[in-house]
Short mmCIF file of C-alpha atoms in Angstrom, two decimals:
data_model
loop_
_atom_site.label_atom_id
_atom_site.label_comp_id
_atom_site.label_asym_id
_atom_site.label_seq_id
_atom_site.Cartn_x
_atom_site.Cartn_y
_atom_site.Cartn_z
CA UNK A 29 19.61 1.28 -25.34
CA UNK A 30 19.67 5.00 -24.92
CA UNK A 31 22.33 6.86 -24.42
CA UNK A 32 22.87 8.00 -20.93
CA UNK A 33 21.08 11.43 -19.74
CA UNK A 34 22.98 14.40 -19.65
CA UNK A 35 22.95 15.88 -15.77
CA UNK A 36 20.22 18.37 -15.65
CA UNK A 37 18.75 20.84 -13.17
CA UNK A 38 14.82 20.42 -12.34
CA UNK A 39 11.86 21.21 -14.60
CA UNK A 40 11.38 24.95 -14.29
CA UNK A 41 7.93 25.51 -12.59
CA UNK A 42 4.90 26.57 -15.01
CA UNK A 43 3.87 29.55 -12.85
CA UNK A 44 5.48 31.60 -9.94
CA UNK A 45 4.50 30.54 -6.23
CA UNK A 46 2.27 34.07 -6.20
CA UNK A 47 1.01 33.95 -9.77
CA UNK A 48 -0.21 30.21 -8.83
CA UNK A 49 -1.74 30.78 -5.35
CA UNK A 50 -4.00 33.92 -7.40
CA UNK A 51 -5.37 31.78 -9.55
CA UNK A 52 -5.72 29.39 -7.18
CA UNK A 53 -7.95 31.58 -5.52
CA UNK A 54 -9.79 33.10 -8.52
CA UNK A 55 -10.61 29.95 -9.92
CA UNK A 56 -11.86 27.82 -6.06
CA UNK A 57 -13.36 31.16 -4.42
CA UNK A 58 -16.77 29.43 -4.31
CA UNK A 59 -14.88 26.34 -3.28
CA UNK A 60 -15.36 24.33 -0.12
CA UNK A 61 -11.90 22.77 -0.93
CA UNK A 62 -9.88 26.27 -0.96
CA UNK A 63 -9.12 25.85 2.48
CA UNK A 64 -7.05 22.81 1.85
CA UNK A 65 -4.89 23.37 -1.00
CA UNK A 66 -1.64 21.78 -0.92
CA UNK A 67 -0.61 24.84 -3.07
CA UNK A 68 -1.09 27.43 -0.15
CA UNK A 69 2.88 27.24 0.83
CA UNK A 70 1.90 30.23 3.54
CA UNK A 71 0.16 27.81 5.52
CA UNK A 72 -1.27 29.64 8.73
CA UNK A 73 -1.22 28.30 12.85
CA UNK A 74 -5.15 27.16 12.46
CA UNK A 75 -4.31 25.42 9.14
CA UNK A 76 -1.45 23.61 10.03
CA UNK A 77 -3.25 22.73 12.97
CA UNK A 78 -6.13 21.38 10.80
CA UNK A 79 -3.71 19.51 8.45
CA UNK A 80 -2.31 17.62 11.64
CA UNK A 81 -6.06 17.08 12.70
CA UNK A 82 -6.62 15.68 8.94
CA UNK A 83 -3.62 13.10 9.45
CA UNK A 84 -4.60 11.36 12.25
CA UNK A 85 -8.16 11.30 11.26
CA UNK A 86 -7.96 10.46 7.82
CA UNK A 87 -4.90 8.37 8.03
CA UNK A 88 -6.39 6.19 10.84
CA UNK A 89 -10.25 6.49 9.78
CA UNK A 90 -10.44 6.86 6.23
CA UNK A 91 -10.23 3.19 4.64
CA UNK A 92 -12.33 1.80 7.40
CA UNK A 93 -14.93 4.77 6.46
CA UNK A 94 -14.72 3.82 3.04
CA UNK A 95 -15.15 -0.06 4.27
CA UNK A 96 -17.95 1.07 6.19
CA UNK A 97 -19.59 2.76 3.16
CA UNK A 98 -18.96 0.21 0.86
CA UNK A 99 -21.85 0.13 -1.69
CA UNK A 100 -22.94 -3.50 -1.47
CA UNK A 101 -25.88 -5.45 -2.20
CA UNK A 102 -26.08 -7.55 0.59
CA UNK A 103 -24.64 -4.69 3.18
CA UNK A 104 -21.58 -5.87 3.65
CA UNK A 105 -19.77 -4.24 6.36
CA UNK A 106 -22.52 -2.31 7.61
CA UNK A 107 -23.50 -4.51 10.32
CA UNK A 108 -23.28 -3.13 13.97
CA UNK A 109 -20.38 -5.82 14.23
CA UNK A 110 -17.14 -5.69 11.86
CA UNK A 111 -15.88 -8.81 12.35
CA UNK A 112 -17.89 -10.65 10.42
CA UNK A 113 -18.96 -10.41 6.40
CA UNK A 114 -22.65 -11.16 7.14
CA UNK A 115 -25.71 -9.89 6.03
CA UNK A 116 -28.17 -8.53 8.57
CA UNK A 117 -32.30 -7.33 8.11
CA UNK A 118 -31.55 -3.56 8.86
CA UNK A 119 -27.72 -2.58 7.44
CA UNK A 120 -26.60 1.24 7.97
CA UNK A 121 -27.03 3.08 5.38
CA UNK A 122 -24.29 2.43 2.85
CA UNK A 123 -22.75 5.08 0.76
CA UNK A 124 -24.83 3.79 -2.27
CA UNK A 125 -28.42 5.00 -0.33
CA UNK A 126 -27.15 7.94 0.72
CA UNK A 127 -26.29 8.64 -3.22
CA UNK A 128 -29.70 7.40 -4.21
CA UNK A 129 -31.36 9.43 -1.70
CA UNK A 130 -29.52 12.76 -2.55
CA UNK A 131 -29.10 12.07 -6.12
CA UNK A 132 -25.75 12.56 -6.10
CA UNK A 133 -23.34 10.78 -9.02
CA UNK A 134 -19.91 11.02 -7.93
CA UNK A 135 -18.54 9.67 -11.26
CA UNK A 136 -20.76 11.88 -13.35
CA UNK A 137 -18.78 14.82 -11.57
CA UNK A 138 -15.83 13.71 -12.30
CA UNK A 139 -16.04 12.55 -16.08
CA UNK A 140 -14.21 13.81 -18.98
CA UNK A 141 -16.12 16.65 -21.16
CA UNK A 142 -14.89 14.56 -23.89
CA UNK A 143 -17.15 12.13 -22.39
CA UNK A 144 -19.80 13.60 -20.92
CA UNK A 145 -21.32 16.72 -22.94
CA UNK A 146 -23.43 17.96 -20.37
CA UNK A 147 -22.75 18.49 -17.01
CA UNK A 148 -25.24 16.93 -14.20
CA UNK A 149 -27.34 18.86 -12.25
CA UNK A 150 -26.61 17.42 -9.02
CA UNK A 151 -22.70 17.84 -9.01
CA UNK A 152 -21.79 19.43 -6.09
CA UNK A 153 -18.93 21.27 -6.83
CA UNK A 154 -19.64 23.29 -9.86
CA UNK A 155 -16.13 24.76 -10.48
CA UNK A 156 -14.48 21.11 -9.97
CA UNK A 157 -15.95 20.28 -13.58
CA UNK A 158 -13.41 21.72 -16.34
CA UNK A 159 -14.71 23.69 -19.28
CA UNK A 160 -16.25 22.17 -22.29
CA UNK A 161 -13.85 21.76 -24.58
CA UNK A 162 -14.28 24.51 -27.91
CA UNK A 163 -12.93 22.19 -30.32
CA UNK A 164 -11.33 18.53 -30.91
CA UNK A 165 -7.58 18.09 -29.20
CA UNK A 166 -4.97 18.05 -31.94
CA UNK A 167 -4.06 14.64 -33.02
CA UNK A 168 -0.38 13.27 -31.27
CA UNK A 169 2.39 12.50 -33.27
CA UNK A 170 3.61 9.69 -31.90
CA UNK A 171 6.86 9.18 -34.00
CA UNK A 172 8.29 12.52 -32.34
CA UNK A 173 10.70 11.66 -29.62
CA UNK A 174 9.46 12.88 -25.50
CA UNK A 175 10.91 13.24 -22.75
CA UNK A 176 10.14 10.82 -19.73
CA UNK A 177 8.19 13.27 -17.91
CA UNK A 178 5.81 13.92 -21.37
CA UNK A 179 5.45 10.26 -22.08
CA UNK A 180 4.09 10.03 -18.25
CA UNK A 181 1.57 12.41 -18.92
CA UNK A 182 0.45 11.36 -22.17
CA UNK A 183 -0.09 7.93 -20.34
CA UNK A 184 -2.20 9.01 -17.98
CA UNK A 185 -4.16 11.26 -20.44
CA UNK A 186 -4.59 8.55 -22.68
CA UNK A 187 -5.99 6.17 -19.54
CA UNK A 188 -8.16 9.09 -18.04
CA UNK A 189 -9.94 9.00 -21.59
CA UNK A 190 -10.12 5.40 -22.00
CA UNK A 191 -11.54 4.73 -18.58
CA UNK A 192 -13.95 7.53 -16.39
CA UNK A 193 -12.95 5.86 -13.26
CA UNK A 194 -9.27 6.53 -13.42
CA UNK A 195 -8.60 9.74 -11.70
CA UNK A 196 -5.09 11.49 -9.76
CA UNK A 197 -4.92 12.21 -6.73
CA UNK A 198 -1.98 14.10 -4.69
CA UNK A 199 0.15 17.37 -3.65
CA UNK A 200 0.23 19.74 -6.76
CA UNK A 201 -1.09 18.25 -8.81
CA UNK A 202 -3.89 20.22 -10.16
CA UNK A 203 -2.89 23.93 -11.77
CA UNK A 204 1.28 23.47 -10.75
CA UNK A 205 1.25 20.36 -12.99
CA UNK A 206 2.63 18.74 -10.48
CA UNK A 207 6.44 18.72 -8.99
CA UNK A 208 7.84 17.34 -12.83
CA UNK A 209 5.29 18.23 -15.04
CA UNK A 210 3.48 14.95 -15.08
CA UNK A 211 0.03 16.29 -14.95
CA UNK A 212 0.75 19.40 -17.03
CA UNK A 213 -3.01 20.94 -17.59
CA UNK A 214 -4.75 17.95 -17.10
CA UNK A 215 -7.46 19.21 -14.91
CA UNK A 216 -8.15 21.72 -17.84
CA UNK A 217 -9.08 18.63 -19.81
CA UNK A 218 -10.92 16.80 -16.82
CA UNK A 219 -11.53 18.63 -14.17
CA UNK A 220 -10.51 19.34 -10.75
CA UNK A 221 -12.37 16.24 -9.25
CA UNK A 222 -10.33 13.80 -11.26
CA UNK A 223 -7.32 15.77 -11.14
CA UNK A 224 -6.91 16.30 -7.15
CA UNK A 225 -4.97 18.72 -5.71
CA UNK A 226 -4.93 17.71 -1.88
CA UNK A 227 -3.24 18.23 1.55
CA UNK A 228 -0.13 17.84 2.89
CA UNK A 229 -1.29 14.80 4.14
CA UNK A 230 -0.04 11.67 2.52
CA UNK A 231 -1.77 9.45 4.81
CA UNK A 232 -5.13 10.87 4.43
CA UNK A 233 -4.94 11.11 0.57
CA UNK A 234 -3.42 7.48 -0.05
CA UNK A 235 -5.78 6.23 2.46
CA UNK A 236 -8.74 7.77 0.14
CA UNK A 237 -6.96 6.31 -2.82
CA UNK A 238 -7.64 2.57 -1.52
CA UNK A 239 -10.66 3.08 -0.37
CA UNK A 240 -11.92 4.85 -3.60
CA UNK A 241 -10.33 1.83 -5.46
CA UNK A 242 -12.44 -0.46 -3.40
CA UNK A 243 -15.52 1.09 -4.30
CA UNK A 244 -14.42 1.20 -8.29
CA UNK A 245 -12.47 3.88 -9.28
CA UNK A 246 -9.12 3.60 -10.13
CA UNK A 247 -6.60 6.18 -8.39
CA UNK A 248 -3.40 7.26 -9.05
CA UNK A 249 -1.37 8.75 -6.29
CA UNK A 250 1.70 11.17 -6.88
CA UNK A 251 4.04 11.14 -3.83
CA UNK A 252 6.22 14.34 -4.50
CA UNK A 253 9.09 12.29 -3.38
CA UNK A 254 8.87 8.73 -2.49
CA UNK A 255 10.35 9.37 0.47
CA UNK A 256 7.61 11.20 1.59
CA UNK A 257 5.34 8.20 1.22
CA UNK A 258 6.81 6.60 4.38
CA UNK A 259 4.04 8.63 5.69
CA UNK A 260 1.66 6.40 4.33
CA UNK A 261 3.53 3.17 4.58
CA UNK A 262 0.61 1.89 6.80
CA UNK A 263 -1.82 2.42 4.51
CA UNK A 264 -0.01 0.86 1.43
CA UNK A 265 1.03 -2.01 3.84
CA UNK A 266 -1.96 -2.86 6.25
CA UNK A 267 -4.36 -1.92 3.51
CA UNK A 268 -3.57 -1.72 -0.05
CA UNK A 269 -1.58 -5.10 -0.17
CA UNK A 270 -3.78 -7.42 1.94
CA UNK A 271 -7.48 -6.12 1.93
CA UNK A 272 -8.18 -8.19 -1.13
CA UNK A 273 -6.88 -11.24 1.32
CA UNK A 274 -8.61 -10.09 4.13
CA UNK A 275 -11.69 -9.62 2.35
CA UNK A 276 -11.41 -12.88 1.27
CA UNK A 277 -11.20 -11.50 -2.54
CA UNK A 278 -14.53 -9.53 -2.46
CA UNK A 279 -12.74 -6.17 -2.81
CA UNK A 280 -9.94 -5.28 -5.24
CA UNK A 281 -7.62 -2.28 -4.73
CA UNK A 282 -6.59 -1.19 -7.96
CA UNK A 283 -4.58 1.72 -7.48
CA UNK A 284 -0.99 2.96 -8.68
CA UNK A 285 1.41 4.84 -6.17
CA UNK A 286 3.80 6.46 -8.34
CA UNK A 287 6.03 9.28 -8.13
CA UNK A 288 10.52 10.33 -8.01
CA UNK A 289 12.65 8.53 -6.28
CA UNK A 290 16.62 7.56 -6.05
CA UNK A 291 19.63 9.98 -5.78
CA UNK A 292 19.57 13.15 -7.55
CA UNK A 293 21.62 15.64 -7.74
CA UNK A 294 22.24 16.98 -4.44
CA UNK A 295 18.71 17.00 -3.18
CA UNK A 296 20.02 15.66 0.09
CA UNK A 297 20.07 12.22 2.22
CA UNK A 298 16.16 12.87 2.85
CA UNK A 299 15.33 13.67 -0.99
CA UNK A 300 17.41 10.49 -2.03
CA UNK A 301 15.94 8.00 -1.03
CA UNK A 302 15.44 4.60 -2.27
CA UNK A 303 12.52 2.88 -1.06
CA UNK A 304 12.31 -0.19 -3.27
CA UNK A 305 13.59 -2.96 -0.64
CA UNK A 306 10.92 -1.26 1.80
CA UNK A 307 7.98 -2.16 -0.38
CA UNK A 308 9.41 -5.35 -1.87
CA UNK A 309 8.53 -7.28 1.43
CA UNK A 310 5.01 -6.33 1.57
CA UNK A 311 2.42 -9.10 0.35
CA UNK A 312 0.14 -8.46 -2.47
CA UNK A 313 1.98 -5.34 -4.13
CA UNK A 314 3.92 -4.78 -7.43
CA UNK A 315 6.92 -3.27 -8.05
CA UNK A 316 7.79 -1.58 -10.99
CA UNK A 317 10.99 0.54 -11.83
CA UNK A 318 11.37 2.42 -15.66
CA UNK A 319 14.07 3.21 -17.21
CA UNK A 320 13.13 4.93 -20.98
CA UNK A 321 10.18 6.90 -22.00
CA UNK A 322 8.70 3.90 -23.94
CA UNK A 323 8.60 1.52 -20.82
CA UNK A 324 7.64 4.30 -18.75
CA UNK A 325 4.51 4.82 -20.83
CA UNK A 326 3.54 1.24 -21.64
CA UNK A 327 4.13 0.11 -17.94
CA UNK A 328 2.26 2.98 -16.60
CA UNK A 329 -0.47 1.95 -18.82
CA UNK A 330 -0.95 -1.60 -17.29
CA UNK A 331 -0.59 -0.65 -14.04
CA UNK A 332 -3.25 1.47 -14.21
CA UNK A 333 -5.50 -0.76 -15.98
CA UNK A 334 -3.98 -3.55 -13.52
CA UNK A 335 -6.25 -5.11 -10.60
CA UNK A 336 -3.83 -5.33 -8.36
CA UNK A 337 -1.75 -2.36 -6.55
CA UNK A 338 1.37 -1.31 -7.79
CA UNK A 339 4.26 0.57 -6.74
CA UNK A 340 5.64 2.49 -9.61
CA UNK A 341 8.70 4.00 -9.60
CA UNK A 342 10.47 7.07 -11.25
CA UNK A 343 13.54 7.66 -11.22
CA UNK A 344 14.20 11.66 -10.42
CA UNK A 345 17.36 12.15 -13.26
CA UNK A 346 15.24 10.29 -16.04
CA UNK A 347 12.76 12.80 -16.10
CA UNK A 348 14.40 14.98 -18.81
CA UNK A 349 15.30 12.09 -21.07
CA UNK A 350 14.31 11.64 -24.31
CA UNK A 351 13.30 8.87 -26.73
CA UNK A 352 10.70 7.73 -28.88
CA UNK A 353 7.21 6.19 -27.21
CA UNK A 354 4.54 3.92 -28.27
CA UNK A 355 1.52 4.36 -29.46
CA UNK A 356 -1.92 4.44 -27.21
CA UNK A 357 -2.61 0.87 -28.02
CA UNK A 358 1.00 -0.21 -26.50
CA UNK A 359 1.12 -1.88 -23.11
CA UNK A 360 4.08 -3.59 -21.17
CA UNK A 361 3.89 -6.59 -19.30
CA UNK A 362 4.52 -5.42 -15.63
CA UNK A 363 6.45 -9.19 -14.84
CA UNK A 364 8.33 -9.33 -18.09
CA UNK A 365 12.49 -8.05 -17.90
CA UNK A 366 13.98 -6.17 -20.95
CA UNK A 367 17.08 -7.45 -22.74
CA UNK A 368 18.88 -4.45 -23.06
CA UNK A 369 22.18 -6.38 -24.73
CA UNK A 370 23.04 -9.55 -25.45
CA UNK A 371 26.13 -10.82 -24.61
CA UNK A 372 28.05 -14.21 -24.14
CA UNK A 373 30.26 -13.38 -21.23
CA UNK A 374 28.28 -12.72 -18.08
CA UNK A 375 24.86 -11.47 -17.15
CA UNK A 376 24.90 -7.84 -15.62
CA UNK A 377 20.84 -7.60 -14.33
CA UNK A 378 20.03 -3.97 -12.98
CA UNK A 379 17.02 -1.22 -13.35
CA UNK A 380 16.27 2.28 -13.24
CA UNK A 381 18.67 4.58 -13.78
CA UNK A 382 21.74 2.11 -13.26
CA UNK A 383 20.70 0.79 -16.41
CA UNK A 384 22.61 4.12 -18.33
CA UNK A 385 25.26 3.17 -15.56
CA UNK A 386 25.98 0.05 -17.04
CA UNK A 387 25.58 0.60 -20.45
CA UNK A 388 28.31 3.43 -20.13
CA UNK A 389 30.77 0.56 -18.71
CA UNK A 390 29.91 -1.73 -21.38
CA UNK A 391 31.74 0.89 -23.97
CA UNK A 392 34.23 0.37 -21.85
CA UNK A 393 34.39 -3.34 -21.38
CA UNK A 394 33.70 -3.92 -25.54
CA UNK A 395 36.70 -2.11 -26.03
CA UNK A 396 38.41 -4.40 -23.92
CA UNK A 397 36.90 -7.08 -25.70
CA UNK A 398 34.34 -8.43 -23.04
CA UNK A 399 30.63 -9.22 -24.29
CA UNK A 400 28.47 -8.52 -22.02
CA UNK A 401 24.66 -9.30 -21.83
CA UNK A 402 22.60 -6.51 -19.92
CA UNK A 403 19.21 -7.10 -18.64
CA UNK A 404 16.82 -4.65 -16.95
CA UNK A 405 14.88 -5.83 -14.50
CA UNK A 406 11.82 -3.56 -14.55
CA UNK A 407 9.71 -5.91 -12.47
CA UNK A 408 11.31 -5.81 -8.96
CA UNK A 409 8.63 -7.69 -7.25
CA UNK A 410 7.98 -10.34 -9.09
CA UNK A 411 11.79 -10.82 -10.62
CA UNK A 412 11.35 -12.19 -14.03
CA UNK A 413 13.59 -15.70 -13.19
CA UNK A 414 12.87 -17.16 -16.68
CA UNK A 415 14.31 -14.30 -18.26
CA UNK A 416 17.16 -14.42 -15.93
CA UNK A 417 17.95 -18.37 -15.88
CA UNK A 418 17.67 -18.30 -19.70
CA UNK A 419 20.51 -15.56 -19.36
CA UNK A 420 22.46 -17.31 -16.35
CA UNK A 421 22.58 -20.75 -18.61
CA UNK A 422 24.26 -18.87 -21.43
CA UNK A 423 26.95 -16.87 -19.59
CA UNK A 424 27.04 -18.95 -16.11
CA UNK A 425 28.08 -15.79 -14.24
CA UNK A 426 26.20 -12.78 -13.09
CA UNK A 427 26.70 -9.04 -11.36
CA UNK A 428 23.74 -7.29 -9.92
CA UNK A 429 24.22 -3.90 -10.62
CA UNK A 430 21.51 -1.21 -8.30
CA UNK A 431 21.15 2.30 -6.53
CA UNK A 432 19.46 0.53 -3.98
CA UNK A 433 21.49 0.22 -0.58
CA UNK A 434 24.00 -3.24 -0.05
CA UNK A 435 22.43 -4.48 2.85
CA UNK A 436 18.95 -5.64 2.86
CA UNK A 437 18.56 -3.95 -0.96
CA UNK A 438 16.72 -6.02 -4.09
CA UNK A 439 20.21 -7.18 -4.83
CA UNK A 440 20.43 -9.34 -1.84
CA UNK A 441 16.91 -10.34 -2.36
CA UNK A 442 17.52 -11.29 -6.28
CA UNK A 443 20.81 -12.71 -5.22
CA UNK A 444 19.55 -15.01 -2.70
CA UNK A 445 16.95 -16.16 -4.85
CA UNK A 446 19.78 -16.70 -8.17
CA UNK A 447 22.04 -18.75 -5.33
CA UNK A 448 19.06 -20.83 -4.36
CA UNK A 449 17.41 -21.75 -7.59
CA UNK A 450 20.34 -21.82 -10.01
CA UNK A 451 23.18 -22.62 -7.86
CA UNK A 452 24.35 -25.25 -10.94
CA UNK A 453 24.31 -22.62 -13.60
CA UNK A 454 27.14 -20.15 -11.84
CA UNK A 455 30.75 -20.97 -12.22
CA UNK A 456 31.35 -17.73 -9.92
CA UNK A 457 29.22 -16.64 -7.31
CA UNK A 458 26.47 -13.64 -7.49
CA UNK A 459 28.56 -10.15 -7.40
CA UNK A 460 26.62 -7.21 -6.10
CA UNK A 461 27.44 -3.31 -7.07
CA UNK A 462 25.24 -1.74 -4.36
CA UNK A 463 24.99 2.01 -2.88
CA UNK A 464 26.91 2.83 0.39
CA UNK A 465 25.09 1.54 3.46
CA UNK A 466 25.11 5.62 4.69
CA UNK A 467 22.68 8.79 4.20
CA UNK A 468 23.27 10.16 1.02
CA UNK A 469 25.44 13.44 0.92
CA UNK A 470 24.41 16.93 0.00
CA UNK A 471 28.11 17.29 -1.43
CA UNK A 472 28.50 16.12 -4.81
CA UNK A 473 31.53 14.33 -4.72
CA UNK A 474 30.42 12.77 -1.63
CA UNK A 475 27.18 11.82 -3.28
CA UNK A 476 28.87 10.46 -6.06
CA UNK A 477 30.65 8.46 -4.19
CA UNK A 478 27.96 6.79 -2.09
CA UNK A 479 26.23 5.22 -5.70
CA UNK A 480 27.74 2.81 -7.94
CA UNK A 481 29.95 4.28 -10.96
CA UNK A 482 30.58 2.96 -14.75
CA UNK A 483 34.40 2.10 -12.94
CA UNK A 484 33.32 -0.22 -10.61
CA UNK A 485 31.50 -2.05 -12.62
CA UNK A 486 34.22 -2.81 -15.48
CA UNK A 487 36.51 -3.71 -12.60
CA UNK A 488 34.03 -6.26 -11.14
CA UNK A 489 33.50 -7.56 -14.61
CA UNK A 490 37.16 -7.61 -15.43
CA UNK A 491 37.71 -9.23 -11.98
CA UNK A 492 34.92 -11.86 -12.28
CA UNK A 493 36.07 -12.92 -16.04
CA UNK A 494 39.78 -13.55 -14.59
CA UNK A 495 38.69 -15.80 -11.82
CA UNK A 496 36.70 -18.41 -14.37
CA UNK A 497 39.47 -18.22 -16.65
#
């Protein structure tokens, strides 16, 4: 395993606030979509006004729009009535005869140049189509350690050239690069309809997202914070993880909501929080939580080429560390744990950025002559139980070891399901190292104090290894 990240202070931003909105507005002057740039921090009374309007109607409307529109042979849902899937002698028109009737191709507006040489006629938007590109990119090295952030980006780069219908979509993240640098000059490389800067409005944009998934393309959403996607919790809930159900599998909804999350450094209780137990309980999503820049990458990778939606978290401290990555061909299984250590002496299962959290107390706990075996999780929803029962049968104890809060968290989930199916294997019950059940403080000694430390957890092993002995 790595070494644990030294405490850092965000990504500086590429460009000023002023410098930004300029060339914001040299660049879109001919474009419809100025007025909504998530980039405009100045926002006036009549925009903010229209940004509310945007919420309810795109938030409540949008996916059942995109429903509505769905190209479809047989017309789908365009029947007068909803309720049923049933073809009918005169459908509205879908969104595939409007496109044949205009001659509109969305995806040819939003393709790579790499891709596409020539630019279509009937695009729309002309200055949402990036330059041709002069000359070849420069070849990546891929034996030269990156930080998270950069392995990120190279990920979706990598994706966005394999596969014309993956696209971004979210605040800033156009010319900012968005709020860590993951989509650093991307929409140089593919333009600003793949690369989608949009409102403050994470409702309306996720809600897009699924319905542009169930029509074929393959969206990635940035939440700026995780946090703020409890703004679109109905939308991830109500339609990203059931509408392949309640379609009875005729649509899929492959799209990846990814973005920072966990306790920072002093970003405050409503910057820090941890959403994983939120989106565990919802049927028919993944979870996924990295921890180095080579799992970052690979998982990233398979989520987005994944049929199913995914919930992909970042942690906001493991931005800025560094490692070595795969290559463009390597891709993680999104259901598969990590053995970080092996060990004889009890299983210690965590994820994220506990991982460097436990791997500083096992320095600790070595020199005291423990062995511990450390296994990251990375799939939160499904747990990996083979992994973990082949663990539990070897060391017949376990501590769960997570940022995520005590009660309710994915340590009382994972524990309950360790008591339940492998009751036999434990000669001391489940321990759980869990955050404080209380907002997270702005103070950092208070902060620190509301998260699990390397301390705790060589006194819970030290105390669990007594008690068998």
């Amino acid at each position: 395993g790595s070494s644990s990240p030294a405490p850092h202070s965000p990504p500086t931003p590429l460009f000023s606030p002023d410098l930004h909105m300029e060339m914001q507005r040299s660049l879109l002057e001919d474009s419809p979509m100025v007025a909504v740039r998530r980039n405009e921090r100045r926002v006036s009374g009549p925009m903010m006004l229209g940004a509310a309007l945007c919420a309810v109607v795109c938030g409540v409307g949008l996916v059942g729009a995109a429903m509505g529109f769905m190209p479809s042979a047989d017309g789908l849902l365009g029947a007068s009535s909803s309720r049923t899937l049933q073809h009918t002698k005169q459908p509205m028109m879908t969104m595939r005869t409007f496109l044949q009737q205009t001659g509109y191709n969305p995806l040819q507006a939003m393709r790579s140049p790499l891709l596409e040489q020539q630019r279509s006629s009937s695009i729309l938007t002309p200055n949402a189509v990036a330059p041709e590109l002069l000359e070849a990119p420069a070849k990546t090295d891929f034996s030269e350690p990156r930080f998270m952030w950069q392995s990120l980006r190279e990920a979706i780069d990598e994706e966005m050239e394999r596969d014309p219908n993956v696209m971004i979509m979210g605040e800033d993240v156009g010319h900012y690069g968005g709020s860590y640098k993951v989509t650093t000059d991307l929409y140089k490389k593919f333009g600003e309809m793949r690369i989608l800067d949009t409102p403050i409005c994470e409702n309306g944009f996720t809600g897009m997202a699924i319905g542009a998934a169930m029509t074929g393309l393959r969206p990635i959403v940035e939440g700026m914070n995780m946090g703020f996607l409890l703004l679109a919790f109905n939308q991830i809930s109500n339609n990203c993880g059931m509408l392949h159900y309640t379609s009875g599998g005729q649509y899929k909804v492959p799209v990846v909501i990814r973005g920072p999350g966990g306790v920072g450094r002093q970003l405050g209780a409503e910057h820090s929080q941890r959403l994983e137990s939120y989106f565990q309980s919802i049927p028919g999503v993944q979870l996924v939580a990295v921890s180095t820049p080579r799992n970052a990458k690979a998982l990233l990778k398979a989520a987005i080429r994944s049929d199913n939606p995914v919930v992909f978290f970042e942690h906001v401290l493991l931005y800025n560390l560094k490692d070595e990555v795969g290559g463009p061909d390597e891709v993680q299984s999104l259901e598969k744990a990590e053995m970080v250590k092996e060990g004889k002496d009890i299983t210690i299962l965590t994820y994220g950025r506990m991982r460097y959290t436990v791997m500083e107390a096992v320095k600790t706990l070595q020199a005291k002559g423990y062995d511990p075996e450390v296994i990251d999780l990375i799939s939160l929803k499904p747990f990996d139980l083979h992994t973990i029962k082949n663990s539990i049968s070897k060391t017949n104890k376990a501590i769960i070891v997570e940022e995520c809060m005590l009660t309710g968290g994915i340590g009382a989930s994972l524990s309950a399901e360790i008591h339940e199916r492998f009751f036999d294997l434990l000669d001391h019950n489940v321990i759980r190292l869990s955050s404080q059940d209380v907002p997270t403080a702005f103070a950092l000694e208070l902060e620190a104090a509301t998260i699990v430390q390397p301390e705790q957890v060589v006194d819970a092993v030290e105390k669990v290894m007594t008690s068998c002995q």
